[in-house]
Amino acid sequence: MDFSRAVAALRAVLADSPRARADPDLLEQVLGLVRPSIGLAVPARCRDGEPAGPVAGWYGGLPGLPDGVRWPEHQGRPMALLARLDCAALAPMLGPEWMLPRDGTLLFFSGEWFRADFGAGPGDDGCAVLHVPVGLPDRAAPPEAEVIPALPLVAAPVLAAPDYAEPELAAAFSTDPIRVMDLVTEIRDRLPTVRHRLLGWPDSPVVGPAGHRPLLALEAEPGTAWGELVGISFWIDGPDLAAGRFSRVRRVLDVA
């Protein structure tokens, strides 16, 4: 993705918007907050045949874990693998805007939500993210672990715009909330809708932990519902993201 060109193209598309023309300063403020991201989706035809594109990861399935690395647990119980993503396949899609390791596999685990420690703010500790080498054989799941049927994921680079409730827009929102809501909603409506998103901004109006950015947001695929949960997002703070550290990732639950 040529990020600057993509933002410029979005600005050009908004040239016919009365809201954007009425408040060019607010438009530029919101466009300045737009981030690159990667949309992930299970191809519809994969259930009957091969995916209609290169596979960049998997929803569910079993992880490849190095020798000596235990299956992640939370409160003494094994977590479920929600996603495994191929960094080498994904990194070229964002080019210089890619903020994660450029090789290896990222594994996203989640535990039972009612056992999690929510602490004093949004997010809980019921998750784990591991960065492991590629090509490792799948590790058999512990008997107590939930195994989600594996579904391939195809990927494409997309822009992501903030929600009007994000702290970065708090000053403008306090002055004229309707104006901000209308313009932000229009901008988000003009961007592609994705089912799962890596990096960028969250699609649901969820509040993440202070100082954290969304790392991966997942929706429940058909046949793999998580009870009352319709979405799970993983959040990481800025210094950890820059350093490629995943030991303090937090989880936010989206409940129907």
XYZ file of C-alpha atoms in Angstrom:
256
model
C 0.000 0.000 0.000
C 1.173 3.485 -0.911
C -0.325 5.044 2.203
C 0.066 8.694 1.213
C -1.483 8.050 -2.182
C -4.361 6.114 -0.628
C -5.141 8.983 1.751
C -4.938 11.443 -1.138
C -7.402 9.306 -3.086
C -9.774 9.303 -0.117
C -9.494 13.100 0.106
C -10.368 13.348 -3.585
C -13.396 11.101 -3.146
C -14.612 13.381 -0.355
C -14.407 16.436 -2.596
C -18.100 16.023 -3.430
C -19.115 15.872 0.246
C -20.990 18.942 1.556
C -19.846 18.068 5.088
C -16.187 17.895 4.056
C -16.370 21.168 2.090
C -18.123 22.887 5.003
C -15.337 22.084 7.450
C -11.989 21.497 5.687
C -10.029 21.845 8.939
C -11.961 19.033 10.588
C -11.614 16.951 7.418
C -7.827 17.303 7.540
C -7.794 16.489 11.242
C -9.665 13.230 10.629
C -7.606 12.354 7.551
C -4.488 12.902 9.649
C -5.714 10.138 11.963
C -6.392 7.613 9.184
C -4.159 4.545 9.519
C -3.123 1.705 7.248
C -4.505 -1.719 8.073
C -5.041 -5.154 6.590
C -8.489 -6.618 6.119
C -8.767 -10.375 6.592
C -11.608 -12.570 5.359
C -12.551 -16.214 4.934
C -13.217 -16.650 1.196
C -16.792 -17.801 0.600
C -15.797 -20.549 -1.821
C -13.183 -22.063 0.488
C -15.761 -24.327 2.054
C -16.219 -26.113 -1.295
C -12.780 -25.690 -2.810
C -9.510 -23.809 -2.731
C -9.436 -20.191 -1.476
C -9.731 -17.536 -4.175
C -6.386 -15.961 -3.318
C -3.114 -16.490 -1.457
C -3.631 -17.647 2.106
C -2.116 -15.152 4.558
C -3.201 -16.896 7.739
C -5.789 -19.056 9.414
C -8.762 -18.478 11.629
C -8.713 -21.123 14.356
C -6.891 -24.415 13.898
C -3.816 -25.603 15.742
C -0.584 -23.674 16.357
C 2.942 -24.562 15.441
C 4.906 -24.144 18.682
C 8.677 -24.472 19.138
C 10.030 -27.212 21.350
C 10.059 -26.076 24.948
C 7.221 -23.568 24.471
C 4.125 -24.580 26.391
C 0.609 -24.196 25.091
C -0.549 -20.830 26.536
C -2.767 -21.035 29.595
C -4.881 -18.589 31.563
C -5.906 -19.210 35.144
C -4.648 -22.787 34.799
C -6.680 -23.617 31.682
C -5.452 -23.841 28.056
C -6.541 -21.012 25.801
C -8.074 -21.378 22.348
C -6.141 -20.383 19.251
C -8.178 -17.726 17.430
C -5.827 -16.841 14.580
C -2.391 -17.464 13.137
C -1.000 -14.915 10.692
C 1.903 -15.216 8.259
C 4.018 -12.089 8.712
C 6.034 -12.622 5.501
C 2.817 -12.760 3.460
C 1.308 -9.700 5.153
C 4.274 -7.322 5.503
C 4.595 -6.457 1.767
C 0.952 -5.351 1.692
C 1.736 -2.331 3.882
C 5.386 -1.878 2.912
C 7.047 0.802 5.085
C 3.833 1.187 7.099
C 4.100 -2.399 8.411
C 4.703 -2.249 12.179
C 5.096 -5.948 13.047
C 7.822 -8.574 12.515
C 8.509 -9.233 8.841
C 8.879 -12.978 9.184
C 7.525 -15.761 11.348
C 3.966 -16.386 12.485
C 1.831 -14.477 14.970
C -0.436 -16.650 17.119
C -3.435 -15.128 18.910
C -4.888 -17.047 21.858
C -7.917 -16.240 23.999
C -9.135 -17.715 27.288
C -12.541 -18.004 28.907
C -13.795 -14.474 29.443
C -15.385 -15.098 32.851
C -11.992 -16.083 34.285
C -10.229 -12.916 33.145
C -8.879 -10.113 35.311
C -10.270 -6.841 33.989
C -8.197 -4.626 36.273
C -9.065 -0.953 36.685
C -9.741 -0.089 33.044
C -10.837 -1.530 29.703
C -9.261 -4.762 28.576
C -8.342 -7.952 30.399
C -5.477 -10.420 30.676
C -7.262 -13.420 29.158
C -5.132 -13.592 26.033
C -1.680 -14.359 24.698
C 0.151 -13.417 21.489
C 3.223 -15.380 20.430
C 5.672 -14.737 17.596
C 7.103 -18.062 16.417
C 9.078 -19.322 13.388
C 7.226 -20.529 10.307
C 7.027 -24.159 9.260
C 6.657 -25.675 12.717
C 4.448 -28.786 12.920
C 1.032 -28.289 14.486
C 1.002 -28.931 18.220
C -1.753 -31.247 19.455
C -4.154 -29.408 21.739
C -4.383 -30.256 25.448
C -7.519 -32.249 26.260
C -9.255 -29.253 27.873
C -8.533 -26.833 25.030
C -11.216 -25.677 22.618
C -10.122 -26.159 19.005
C -11.850 -23.923 16.455
C -12.166 -25.479 12.974
C -9.432 -23.998 10.788
C -10.527 -21.569 8.056
C -8.085 -19.907 5.621
C -7.768 -16.131 5.588
C -7.029 -13.975 2.574
C -5.845 -10.408 3.070
C -5.879 -6.983 1.426
C -4.553 -3.571 2.516
C -7.242 -1.062 3.477
C -7.426 2.320 5.163
C -8.996 2.607 8.612
C -10.542 5.775 10.060
C -11.110 6.496 13.757
C -14.486 6.465 15.440
C -15.788 9.888 16.499
C -15.420 8.847 20.162
C -11.643 8.386 19.937
C -9.644 10.619 22.345
C -7.845 12.278 19.434
C -11.147 13.865 18.407
C -12.315 14.724 21.926
C -11.728 18.487 21.637
C -13.612 18.817 18.364
C -16.352 16.497 19.600
C -16.928 18.558 22.734
C -17.365 21.687 20.620
C -19.787 20.263 18.036
C -20.508 16.543 18.447
C -23.057 16.311 15.611
C -20.650 17.872 13.128
C -17.881 15.433 14.101
C -20.182 12.410 14.130
C -21.577 13.183 10.691
C -18.213 13.702 9.007
C -16.478 10.747 10.653
C -19.400 8.466 9.836
C -19.339 9.557 6.206
C -15.590 8.943 5.933
C -15.871 5.501 7.500
C -18.796 4.647 5.222
C -16.623 5.367 2.191
C -13.935 2.899 3.275
C -14.131 -0.862 2.699
C -15.915 -2.951 5.304
C -13.822 -5.847 6.589
C -14.708 -8.777 8.815
C -11.358 -9.010 10.602
C -8.751 -6.243 10.802
C -5.036 -6.204 11.571
C -3.742 -2.837 12.855
C -5.591 0.379 11.996
C -8.610 1.373 14.081
C -11.386 -0.797 15.534
C -14.586 -1.044 13.513
C -16.813 -1.529 16.560
C -17.200 1.320 19.082
C -15.065 -0.452 21.676
C -12.799 1.368 24.107
C -9.294 0.014 24.430
C -6.847 0.357 27.319
C -5.321 3.815 27.682
C -2.209 4.245 25.568
C -2.893 1.091 23.547
C -3.536 0.589 19.838
C -5.631 -2.146 18.249
C -3.489 -5.028 17.066
C -6.066 -7.496 15.733
C -9.872 -7.410 15.763
C -11.810 -10.606 15.030
C -15.491 -11.368 14.572
C -16.943 -14.812 15.275
C -17.185 -16.820 12.062
C -20.355 -18.877 11.471
C -20.193 -22.115 13.413
C -17.581 -20.796 15.842
C -19.634 -18.423 17.979
C -18.180 -17.462 21.358
C -21.424 -17.421 23.314
C -22.579 -13.841 23.779
C -19.336 -12.482 22.350
C -19.511 -11.202 18.782
C -15.975 -9.873 18.618
C -12.591 -10.019 20.327
C -9.837 -7.459 19.860
C -6.204 -7.516 20.942
C -4.526 -4.269 22.014
C -0.864 -3.312 22.409
C 0.814 -0.174 23.715
C 2.983 1.976 21.477
C 6.459 1.091 22.840
C 5.675 -2.633 22.783
C 4.417 -2.376 19.208
C 7.577 -0.566 18.112
C 9.769 -3.164 19.837
C 7.787 -6.210 18.700
C 6.976 -7.241 22.281
C 3.727 -9.108 22.763
C 3.923 -10.171 26.405
C 1.603 -7.390 27.650
C -1.141 -7.487 25.026
C -4.620 -6.891 26.431
C -7.977 -8.187 25.209
C -11.273 -6.331 24.778
C -14.560 -8.206 24.331
C -17.458 -7.039 22.170
C -20.698 -8.419 23.608
C -23.945 -8.578 21.636
